[in-house]
């Protein structure tokens, strides 16, 4: 069986999730071809097709390119090109837009595949009819950005995607139920397959005996949905109590100025460290040294970082964002507190620093063993194999 | 006295336009430089010397101004050329800069009044090419947080502040911030913004029916510093406490994802919040007069004009303690002040104010209106700037 995987770009070294997934699929005996947005370095033993450039170079070369690609598409894949054009036209697009769709999808429709899988739901936009026009099945993955953020400014954007999708993969129950709220049919088959963590890459860290001066950590892009302001306000309260702590924020992003200002305003510059973007190895290192991991997000699809922190055995305090509630078991593998409630975040930190080593160790071991048991890469491979093998055309 | 006002744009922001109109009404000659976006009507003391944006118009303008300059001061002209063309910003930008600088040197103002701190970094050669005095306005973000995350900007302040002959600070608070970058306190004069008479001469009726739904309003562009997400947190607390209200945000610009998310996440909240995009000035006044409370949930401000306008109109204000806000309001005297980033306090104050007896409310409104007359009138503003400029020329 040949699976076409559509991603924004070829996964880099660090994107474990996709690397595992692709590797897993190949090991399961699938033939995988990758469709990406822009030209990338070739990953070994993987076939990659890049989309034809849009608005690149001068107008003259753009026209030449366009005519060349369209002619080629209609010459070598006449039926599929015509199908796609027809479906797009039927969906209410005009002649120009429909032709453009053929250009936009030409790198995909020239390929023989059985299943076209979109690694992000947003990748299926403007490609809603692609699978249908080549007689392939269509499936999409629901991820945090796709469901929590993108539709806010683009309400109704997935209408056609939902209509044409034969099967849905979601990284959490929550994302799927929110997708249903946004118009996905209850009847569309779906499977929850969470991200996996390689426990060997994130070995259990030694717990410190005394954490009255805790080392606290959060890893993630500095954007609004991560809601670092709540964590920073909690640190202010902690500092007011005279607690000596160190809070490290790993990542960069659009809210850097906003967050640095909050730290400046609270006069916490010596206690809160913006570490910037770090490599996987460096993150591992930081997790090894930390005591408490915070995830104050507004919302999360699932959040791999929290999973990694649990693998390391850190004391995890997360917000009650729906995705995180599936990730951490409150009171067992970590703690779940109301989102944006910095007072409760702070209280929880104090509670943990006051906890005995034995009790902390219990939580730490629980977290580790659950990750090892329930979030195995082997299982993920198996689930994806099943996911694709049992796929059928939606009635 | 010839004052060059430079903000980059013609017309500029509301408060800079207010400054221009007030200054010119006192007989001070104003020269406006920058890019003109649309026609503006000023009195006869204002001269607009705008530079065309690009194309043949810009070239023609440069040729014309070059002749003038060569005739008046060839040495300075060649210095200007070498300064500008020695930078590596590209020929297009060099020409734009030349078009910007030539009319300024040709018109020889007595004082070059720069409205935004960031201009110093962008046009450092101004100091070498102009022999006049320099004034700089210290406003909001440019001083309060931009340099925190922009080392180069902070360095440019330290480098060029000593070359400034006089600083205009919009509040005592921002004067203190600027001193951290080397602004000489002896050269700083605090001049508050003036509230126009139309606000002062209109009085909103006092609402006394406590059983009614509280009408809460916030006005100001969408930006993280405005703290609307904290206001929404406070509104959620009001809902929880069973307080009936309606909250209107009047703001320019695209609604941020964060705000959309918070509303999408909570149907009850959504039903009580109305987002209105920027509305014309007179409508704004009507909107404001129809409200019971104005809240300013900001985390950062120079000094918020909308608060001053509400005070003049007789609308009770609850604002956060940021920037120069406590120079306009003492908690419980002319309005109410709560700590930044503490929605709980904001919710409590709203509740308190909504239950307040009419006499007390009237007293606060009375105090607020007096404060505006005393401290934030256009007369004070005019007098302040006249003295400011005279002191710079006598220095």
mmCIF file of C-alpha atoms in Angstrom, chain A residues 33-326:
data_model
loop_
_atom_site.group_PDB
_atom_site.id
_atom_site.type_symbol
_atom_site.label_atom_id
_atom_site.label_comp_id
_atom_site.label_asym_id
_atom_site.label_seq_id
_atom_site.Cartn_x
_atom_site.Cartn_y
_atom_site.Cartn_z
ATOM 1 C CA UNK A 33 6.011 9.289 -0.320
ATOM 2 C CA UNK A 34 6.308 12.728 1.234
ATOM 3 C CA UNK A 35 4.734 15.858 -0.210
ATOM 4 C CA UNK A 36 6.131 19.097 1.150
ATOM 5 C CA UNK A 37 5.554 22.791 0.688
ATOM 6 C CA UNK A 38 9.027 23.904 -0.146
ATOM 7 C CA UNK A 39 12.216 22.341 -1.370
ATOM 8 C CA UNK A 40 14.141 20.557 1.335
ATOM 9 C CA UNK A 41 17.267 18.638 1.904
ATOM 10 C CA UNK A 42 16.688 15.049 0.986
ATOM 11 C CA UNK A 43 16.204 12.649 3.862
ATOM 12 C CA UNK A 44 17.816 9.357 3.096
ATOM 13 C CA UNK A 45 15.683 6.550 1.610
ATOM 14 C CA UNK A 46 12.559 8.669 1.466
ATOM 15 C CA UNK A 47 10.895 9.859 -1.675
ATOM 16 C CA UNK A 48 9.959 13.554 -1.500
ATOM 17 C CA UNK A 49 7.949 15.664 -3.930
ATOM 18 C CA UNK A 50 7.883 19.408 -3.404
ATOM 19 C CA UNK A 51 5.042 21.657 -4.428
ATOM 20 C CA UNK A 52 5.648 23.952 -7.398
ATOM 21 C CA UNK A 53 6.585 27.455 -6.281
ATOM 22 C CA UNK A 54 3.916 30.085 -5.827
ATOM 23 C CA UNK A 55 4.822 33.738 -6.397
ATOM 24 C CA UNK A 56 8.517 33.175 -6.714
ATOM 25 C CA UNK A 57 10.764 34.969 -9.175
ATOM 26 C CA UNK A 58 9.559 37.615 -11.633
ATOM 27 C CA UNK A 59 6.185 37.588 -13.317
ATOM 28 C CA UNK A 60 7.640 36.290 -16.581
ATOM 29 C CA UNK A 61 9.181 33.177 -15.052
ATOM 30 C CA UNK A 62 6.019 32.681 -13.007
ATOM 31 C CA UNK A 63 3.895 32.566 -16.161
ATOM 32 C CA UNK A 64 6.289 30.171 -17.901
ATOM 33 C CA UNK A 65 6.326 27.916 -14.851
ATOM 34 C CA UNK A 66 2.566 27.991 -14.563
ATOM 35 C CA UNK A 67 1.939 27.117 -18.207
ATOM 36 C CA UNK A 68 4.596 24.396 -18.097
ATOM 37 C CA UNK A 69 3.163 22.725 -14.994
ATOM 38 C CA UNK A 70 -0.434 22.920 -16.190
ATOM 39 C CA UNK A 71 0.412 21.499 -19.633
ATOM 40 C CA UNK A 72 2.462 18.732 -18.088
ATOM 41 C CA UNK A 73 -0.298 17.881 -15.644
ATOM 42 C CA UNK A 74 -3.040 17.734 -18.260
ATOM 43 C CA UNK A 75 -0.776 15.832 -20.670
ATOM 44 C CA UNK A 76 0.508 13.148 -18.318
ATOM 45 C CA UNK A 77 -2.382 12.956 -15.826
ATOM 46 C CA UNK A 78 -5.282 14.090 -17.982
ATOM 47 C CA UNK A 79 -8.046 12.305 -16.126
ATOM 48 C CA UNK A 80 -6.903 13.351 -12.666
ATOM 49 C CA UNK A 81 -6.219 16.937 -13.678
ATOM 50 C CA UNK A 82 -9.617 17.159 -15.261
ATOM 51 C CA UNK A 83 -11.255 15.512 -12.221
ATOM 52 C CA UNK A 84 -9.641 17.978 -9.858
ATOM 53 C CA UNK A 85 -10.629 20.889 -12.055
ATOM 54 C CA UNK A 86 -14.209 19.606 -12.212
ATOM 55 C CA UNK A 87 -14.499 19.057 -8.422
ATOM 56 C CA UNK A 88 -13.103 22.481 -7.690
ATOM 57 C CA UNK A 89 -15.428 24.091 -10.219
ATOM 58 C CA UNK A 90 -18.381 22.238 -8.693
ATOM 59 C CA UNK A 91 -17.395 23.564 -5.270
ATOM 60 C CA UNK A 92 -18.046 27.040 -6.550
ATOM 61 C CA UNK A 93 -14.582 28.119 -7.562
ATOM 62 C CA UNK A 94 -14.287 30.035 -10.817
ATOM 63 C CA UNK A 95 -12.249 28.922 -13.841
ATOM 64 C CA UNK A 96 -9.060 30.688 -12.742
ATOM 65 C CA UNK A 97 -9.169 29.400 -9.195
ATOM 66 C CA UNK A 98 -9.872 25.860 -10.366
ATOM 67 C CA UNK A 99 -6.920 25.895 -12.761
ATOM 68 C CA UNK A 100 -4.750 27.276 -9.999
ATOM 69 C CA UNK A 101 -5.807 24.345 -7.831
ATOM 70 C CA UNK A 102 -4.467 21.963 -10.459
ATOM 71 C CA UNK A 103 -1.141 23.822 -10.370
ATOM 72 C CA UNK A 104 -1.136 23.820 -6.591
ATOM 73 C CA UNK A 105 -1.695 20.045 -6.484
ATOM 74 C CA UNK A 106 0.213 18.968 -9.583
ATOM 75 C CA UNK A 107 3.053 17.391 -7.599
ATOM 76 C CA UNK A 108 0.558 15.141 -5.821
ATOM 77 C CA UNK A 109 -1.826 14.110 -8.580
ATOM 78 C CA UNK A 110 1.009 12.822 -10.746
ATOM 79 C CA UNK A 111 1.644 10.110 -8.154
ATOM 80 C CA UNK A 112 -0.102 6.770 -7.700
ATOM 81 C CA UNK A 113 -1.104 6.476 -4.083
ATOM 82 C CA UNK A 114 -3.762 4.641 -2.114
ATOM 83 C CA UNK A 115 -4.067 6.969 0.839
ATOM 84 C CA UNK A 116 -3.403 10.673 1.033
ATOM 85 C CA UNK A 117 -2.729 11.655 4.629
ATOM 86 C CA UNK A 118 -2.450 15.273 5.770
ATOM 87 C CA UNK A 119 -0.095 15.579 8.748
ATOM 88 C CA UNK A 120 -1.867 18.759 9.778
ATOM 89 C CA UNK A 121 -5.476 19.644 9.083
ATOM 90 C CA UNK A 122 -4.365 23.021 7.759
ATOM 91 C CA UNK A 123 -2.344 21.182 5.088
ATOM 92 C CA UNK A 124 -5.616 19.896 3.633
ATOM 93 C CA UNK A 125 -6.855 23.413 2.879
ATOM 94 C CA UNK A 126 -6.979 23.997 -0.907
ATOM 95 C CA UNK A 127 -6.337 20.267 -1.258
ATOM 96 C CA UNK A 128 -9.797 19.087 -0.261
ATOM 97 C CA UNK A 129 -10.469 17.392 -3.620
ATOM 98 C CA UNK A 130 -6.989 16.092 -4.313
ATOM 99 C CA UNK A 131 -7.407 12.586 -2.921
ATOM 100 C CA UNK A 132 -10.803 12.184 -4.559
ATOM 101 C CA UNK A 133 -9.497 13.208 -7.956
ATOM 102 C CA UNK A 134 -6.840 10.492 -7.939
ATOM 103 C CA UNK A 135 -9.095 7.863 -6.409
ATOM 104 C CA UNK A 136 -7.188 7.743 -3.108
ATOM 105 C CA UNK A 137 -8.604 7.690 0.411
ATOM 106 C CA UNK A 138 -8.128 10.818 2.479
ATOM 107 C CA UNK A 139 -7.201 11.137 6.136
ATOM 108 C CA UNK A 140 -6.136 14.064 8.305
ATOM 109 C CA UNK A 141 -4.324 14.544 11.596
ATOM 110 C CA UNK A 142 -5.776 17.000 14.082
ATOM 111 C CA UNK A 143 -3.155 18.958 15.965
ATOM 112 C CA UNK A 144 -3.282 21.844 18.419
ATOM 113 C CA UNK A 145 -2.661 24.675 15.987
ATOM 114 C CA UNK A 146 -5.152 23.274 13.441
ATOM 115 C CA UNK A 147 -8.044 23.223 15.863
ATOM 116 C CA UNK A 148 -7.212 25.662 18.668
ATOM 117 C CA UNK A 149 -5.806 28.565 16.706
ATOM 118 C CA UNK A 150 -6.316 28.546 12.946
ATOM 119 C CA UNK A 151 -10.148 28.498 12.897
ATOM 120 C CA UNK A 152 -10.372 31.500 15.274
ATOM 121 C CA UNK A 153 -9.652 33.877 12.432
ATOM 122 C CA UNK A 154 -10.954 31.544 9.724
ATOM 123 C CA UNK A 155 -14.324 30.293 10.928
ATOM 124 C CA UNK A 156 -15.765 27.497 8.810
ATOM 125 C CA UNK A 157 -12.451 26.919 7.039
ATOM 126 C CA UNK A 158 -12.622 23.121 7.294
ATOM 127 C CA UNK A 159 -16.114 22.585 5.853
ATOM 128 C CA UNK A 160 -14.848 20.970 2.641
ATOM 129 C CA UNK A 161 -12.071 19.141 4.461
ATOM 130 C CA UNK A 162 -14.571 17.434 6.747
ATOM 131 C CA UNK A 163 -16.803 16.537 3.797
ATOM 132 C CA UNK A 164 -14.006 14.711 2.004
ATOM 133 C CA UNK A 165 -12.157 13.125 4.906
ATOM 134 C CA UNK A 166 -12.539 9.351 5.234
ATOM 135 C CA UNK A 167 -10.759 9.020 8.566
ATOM 136 C CA UNK A 168 -9.412 11.270 11.267
ATOM 137 C CA UNK A 169 -6.380 10.879 13.449
ATOM 138 C CA UNK A 170 -6.401 12.988 16.612
ATOM 139 C CA UNK A 171 -3.654 13.383 19.198
ATOM 140 C CA UNK A 172 -6.283 13.804 21.934
ATOM 141 C CA UNK A 173 -9.974 13.104 22.528
ATOM 142 C CA UNK A 174 -10.421 16.791 23.137
ATOM 143 C CA UNK A 175 -9.211 17.928 19.717
ATOM 144 C CA UNK A 176 -11.588 15.525 18.013
ATOM 145 C CA UNK A 177 -14.544 16.713 20.066
ATOM 146 C CA UNK A 178 -13.674 20.313 19.314
ATOM 147 C CA UNK A 179 -13.409 19.421 15.621
ATOM 148 C CA UNK A 180 -16.936 18.008 15.900
ATOM 149 C CA UNK A 181 -18.003 21.331 17.384
ATOM 150 C CA UNK A 182 -16.426 22.926 14.308
ATOM 151 C CA UNK A 183 -18.426 20.751 11.930
ATOM 152 C CA UNK A 184 -16.670 17.366 11.662
ATOM 153 C CA UNK A 185 -19.297 14.644 11.395
ATOM 154 C CA UNK A 186 -19.734 12.420 14.451
ATOM 155 C CA UNK A 187 -19.816 9.517 11.999
ATOM 156 C CA UNK A 188 -16.415 10.044 10.498
ATOM 157 C CA UNK A 189 -14.239 7.236 11.862
ATOM 158 C CA UNK A 190 -11.438 8.485 14.091
ATOM 159 C CA UNK A 191 -8.605 7.151 16.161
ATOM 160 C CA UNK A 192 -6.767 8.811 18.997
ATOM 161 C CA UNK A 193 -3.050 8.172 18.729
ATOM 162 C CA UNK A 194 -1.029 10.313 21.111
ATOM 163 C CA UNK A 195 2.545 11.333 20.524
ATOM 164 C CA UNK A 196 5.123 8.901 21.808
ATOM 165 C CA UNK A 197 8.305 9.420 23.763
ATOM 166 C CA UNK A 198 11.457 7.366 23.598
ATOM 167 C CA UNK A 199 12.097 6.647 27.304
ATOM 168 C CA UNK A 200 15.777 5.954 26.640
ATOM 169 C CA UNK A 201 16.239 9.430 25.258
ATOM 170 C CA UNK A 202 14.634 10.894 28.367
ATOM 171 C CA UNK A 203 15.956 8.807 31.243
ATOM 172 C CA UNK A 204 14.659 9.180 34.761
ATOM 173 C CA UNK A 205 16.498 11.962 36.588
ATOM 174 C CA UNK A 206 17.745 11.844 40.127
ATOM 175 C CA UNK A 207 15.339 13.692 42.455
ATOM 176 C CA UNK A 208 16.966 16.217 44.738
ATOM 177 C CA UNK A 209 16.415 15.542 48.419
ATOM 178 C CA UNK A 210 15.638 19.134 49.249
ATOM 179 C CA UNK A 211 13.860 21.440 46.853
ATOM 180 C CA UNK A 212 13.098 24.411 49.100
ATOM 181 C CA UNK A 213 14.897 26.495 46.450
ATOM 182 C CA UNK A 214 13.214 24.903 43.457
ATOM 183 C CA UNK A 215 14.450 24.875 39.892
ATOM 184 C CA UNK A 216 11.431 25.354 37.697
ATOM 185 C CA UNK A 217 11.226 24.850 33.956
ATOM 186 C CA UNK A 218 8.904 25.362 30.977
ATOM 187 C CA UNK A 219 9.718 24.466 27.379
ATOM 188 C CA UNK A 220 7.729 25.785 24.442
ATOM 189 C CA UNK A 221 7.358 28.583 21.940
ATOM 190 C CA UNK A 222 6.755 32.015 23.405
ATOM 191 C CA UNK A 223 3.307 32.576 21.992
ATOM 192 C CA UNK A 224 0.054 33.583 23.617
ATOM 193 C CA UNK A 225 -1.472 30.112 23.780
ATOM 194 C CA UNK A 226 1.317 28.957 26.114
ATOM 195 C CA UNK A 227 0.209 31.665 28.558
ATOM 196 C CA UNK A 228 3.544 32.251 30.261
ATOM 197 C CA UNK A 229 2.133 35.332 31.986
ATOM 198 C CA UNK A 230 0.334 33.093 34.479
ATOM 199 C CA UNK A 231 3.582 31.363 35.355
ATOM 200 C CA UNK A 232 5.394 34.682 35.723
ATOM 201 C CA UNK A 233 2.662 36.019 38.042
ATOM 202 C CA UNK A 234 2.922 32.840 40.114
ATOM 203 C CA UNK A 235 6.676 33.462 40.379
ATOM 204 C CA UNK A 236 5.951 36.958 41.652
ATOM 205 C CA UNK A 237 3.862 35.499 44.487
ATOM 206 C CA UNK A 238 6.553 32.936 45.200
ATOM 207 C CA UNK A 239 9.151 35.680 45.359
ATOM 208 C CA UNK A 240 6.900 37.727 47.688
ATOM 209 C CA UNK A 241 6.928 34.719 50.028
ATOM 210 C CA UNK A 242 10.683 34.936 50.121
ATOM 211 C CA UNK A 243 11.219 31.690 48.219
ATOM 212 C CA UNK A 244 14.515 31.469 46.447
ATOM 213 C CA UNK A 245 13.838 29.888 43.082
ATOM 214 C CA UNK A 246 15.028 29.818 39.525
ATOM 215 C CA UNK A 247 12.556 29.682 36.663
ATOM 216 C CA UNK A 248 13.897 28.889 33.212
ATOM 217 C CA UNK A 249 11.824 29.459 30.105
ATOM 218 C CA UNK A 250 13.114 27.669 27.014
ATOM 219 C CA UNK A 251 11.981 28.812 23.603
ATOM 220 C CA UNK A 252 11.525 31.903 21.512
ATOM 221 C CA UNK A 253 8.598 33.421 19.714
ATOM 222 C CA UNK A 254 6.407 36.448 19.106
ATOM 223 C CA UNK A 255 5.665 37.213 22.757
ATOM 224 C CA UNK A 256 9.262 37.655 23.911
ATOM 225 C CA UNK A 257 8.970 41.406 24.423
ATOM 226 C CA UNK A 258 5.696 41.041 26.316
ATOM 227 C CA UNK A 259 7.120 38.419 28.670
ATOM 228 C CA UNK A 260 10.410 40.204 29.256
ATOM 229 C CA UNK A 261 8.404 43.273 30.183
ATOM 230 C CA UNK A 262 6.348 41.284 32.708
ATOM 231 C CA UNK A 263 9.541 39.995 34.318
ATOM 232 C CA UNK A 264 10.980 43.529 34.362
ATOM 233 C CA UNK A 265 7.786 44.952 35.851
ATOM 234 C CA UNK A 266 7.841 42.374 38.649
ATOM 235 C CA UNK A 267 11.552 42.961 39.159
ATOM 236 C CA UNK A 268 12.300 39.248 38.755
ATOM 237 C CA UNK A 269 15.151 39.588 36.288
ATOM 238 C CA UNK A 270 17.548 37.691 38.515
ATOM 239 C CA UNK A 271 15.171 34.765 39.064
ATOM 240 C CA UNK A 272 13.564 34.209 35.679
ATOM 241 C CA UNK A 273 15.804 33.208 32.817
ATOM 242 C CA UNK A 274 14.871 33.385 29.157
ATOM 243 C CA UNK A 275 17.109 30.668 27.798
ATOM 244 C CA UNK A 276 16.036 31.115 24.175
ATOM 245 C CA UNK A 277 15.705 28.248 21.755
ATOM 246 C CA UNK A 278 17.583 25.104 22.760
ATOM 247 C CA UNK A 279 18.510 21.878 21.035
ATOM 248 C CA UNK A 280 16.988 18.572 22.074
ATOM 249 C CA UNK A 281 20.156 17.660 23.910
ATOM 250 C CA UNK A 282 20.179 20.932 25.826
ATOM 251 C CA UNK A 283 16.518 20.543 26.781
ATOM 252 C CA UNK A 284 17.293 17.091 28.099
ATOM 253 C CA UNK A 285 20.130 18.556 30.125
ATOM 254 C CA UNK A 286 17.872 21.259 31.595
ATOM 255 C CA UNK A 287 15.187 18.732 32.439
ATOM 256 C CA UNK A 288 17.774 16.691 34.258
ATOM 257 C CA UNK A 289 18.573 19.614 36.520
ATOM 258 C CA UNK A 290 15.004 20.808 37.101
ATOM 259 C CA UNK A 291 12.650 19.916 39.960
ATOM 260 C CA UNK A 292 9.326 21.232 38.742
ATOM 261 C CA UNK A 293 7.920 21.501 35.255
ATOM 262 C CA UNK A 294 5.140 24.027 34.543
ATOM 263 C CA UNK A 295 2.736 24.098 31.610
ATOM 264 C CA UNK A 296 0.279 26.976 32.145
ATOM 265 C CA UNK A 297 -1.177 26.903 28.607
ATOM 266 C CA UNK A 298 -4.530 28.316 27.554
ATOM 267 C CA UNK A 299 -4.899 25.153 25.512
ATOM 268 C CA UNK A 300 -2.813 22.315 24.113
ATOM 269 C CA UNK A 301 -3.436 19.622 21.548
ATOM 270 C CA UNK A 302 -1.599 17.223 23.839
ATOM 271 C CA UNK A 303 1.894 18.653 24.508
ATOM 272 C CA UNK A 304 4.935 16.451 24.016
ATOM 273 C CA UNK A 305 7.073 18.542 26.376
ATOM 274 C CA UNK A 306 4.873 17.606 29.334
ATOM 275 C CA UNK A 307 5.189 13.965 28.321
ATOM 276 C CA UNK A 308 8.974 14.267 28.193
ATOM 277 C CA UNK A 309 9.021 15.997 31.588
ATOM 278 C CA UNK A 310 7.010 13.122 33.030
ATOM 279 C CA UNK A 311 9.395 10.607 31.470
ATOM 280 C CA UNK A 312 12.234 12.368 33.272
ATOM 281 C CA UNK A 313 10.150 12.194 36.439
ATOM 282 C CA UNK A 314 9.757 15.913 37.067
ATOM 283 C CA UNK A 315 6.965 17.248 39.260
ATOM 284 C CA UNK A 316 4.574 18.494 36.560
ATOM 285 C CA UNK A 317 2.024 21.215 37.210
ATOM 286 C CA UNK A 318 -0.188 21.820 34.220
ATOM 287 C CA UNK A 319 -3.258 23.917 33.542
ATOM 288 C CA UNK A 320 -6.631 22.283 33.079
ATOM 289 C CA UNK A 321 -6.437 22.878 29.340
ATOM 290 C CA UNK A 322 -8.380 19.991 27.814
ATOM 291 C CA UNK A 323 -5.390 18.439 26.033
ATOM 292 C CA UNK A 324 -3.301 18.530 29.204
ATOM 293 C CA UNK A 325 -5.976 16.810 31.262
ATOM 294 C CA UNK A 326 -5.431 13.766 29.059
#
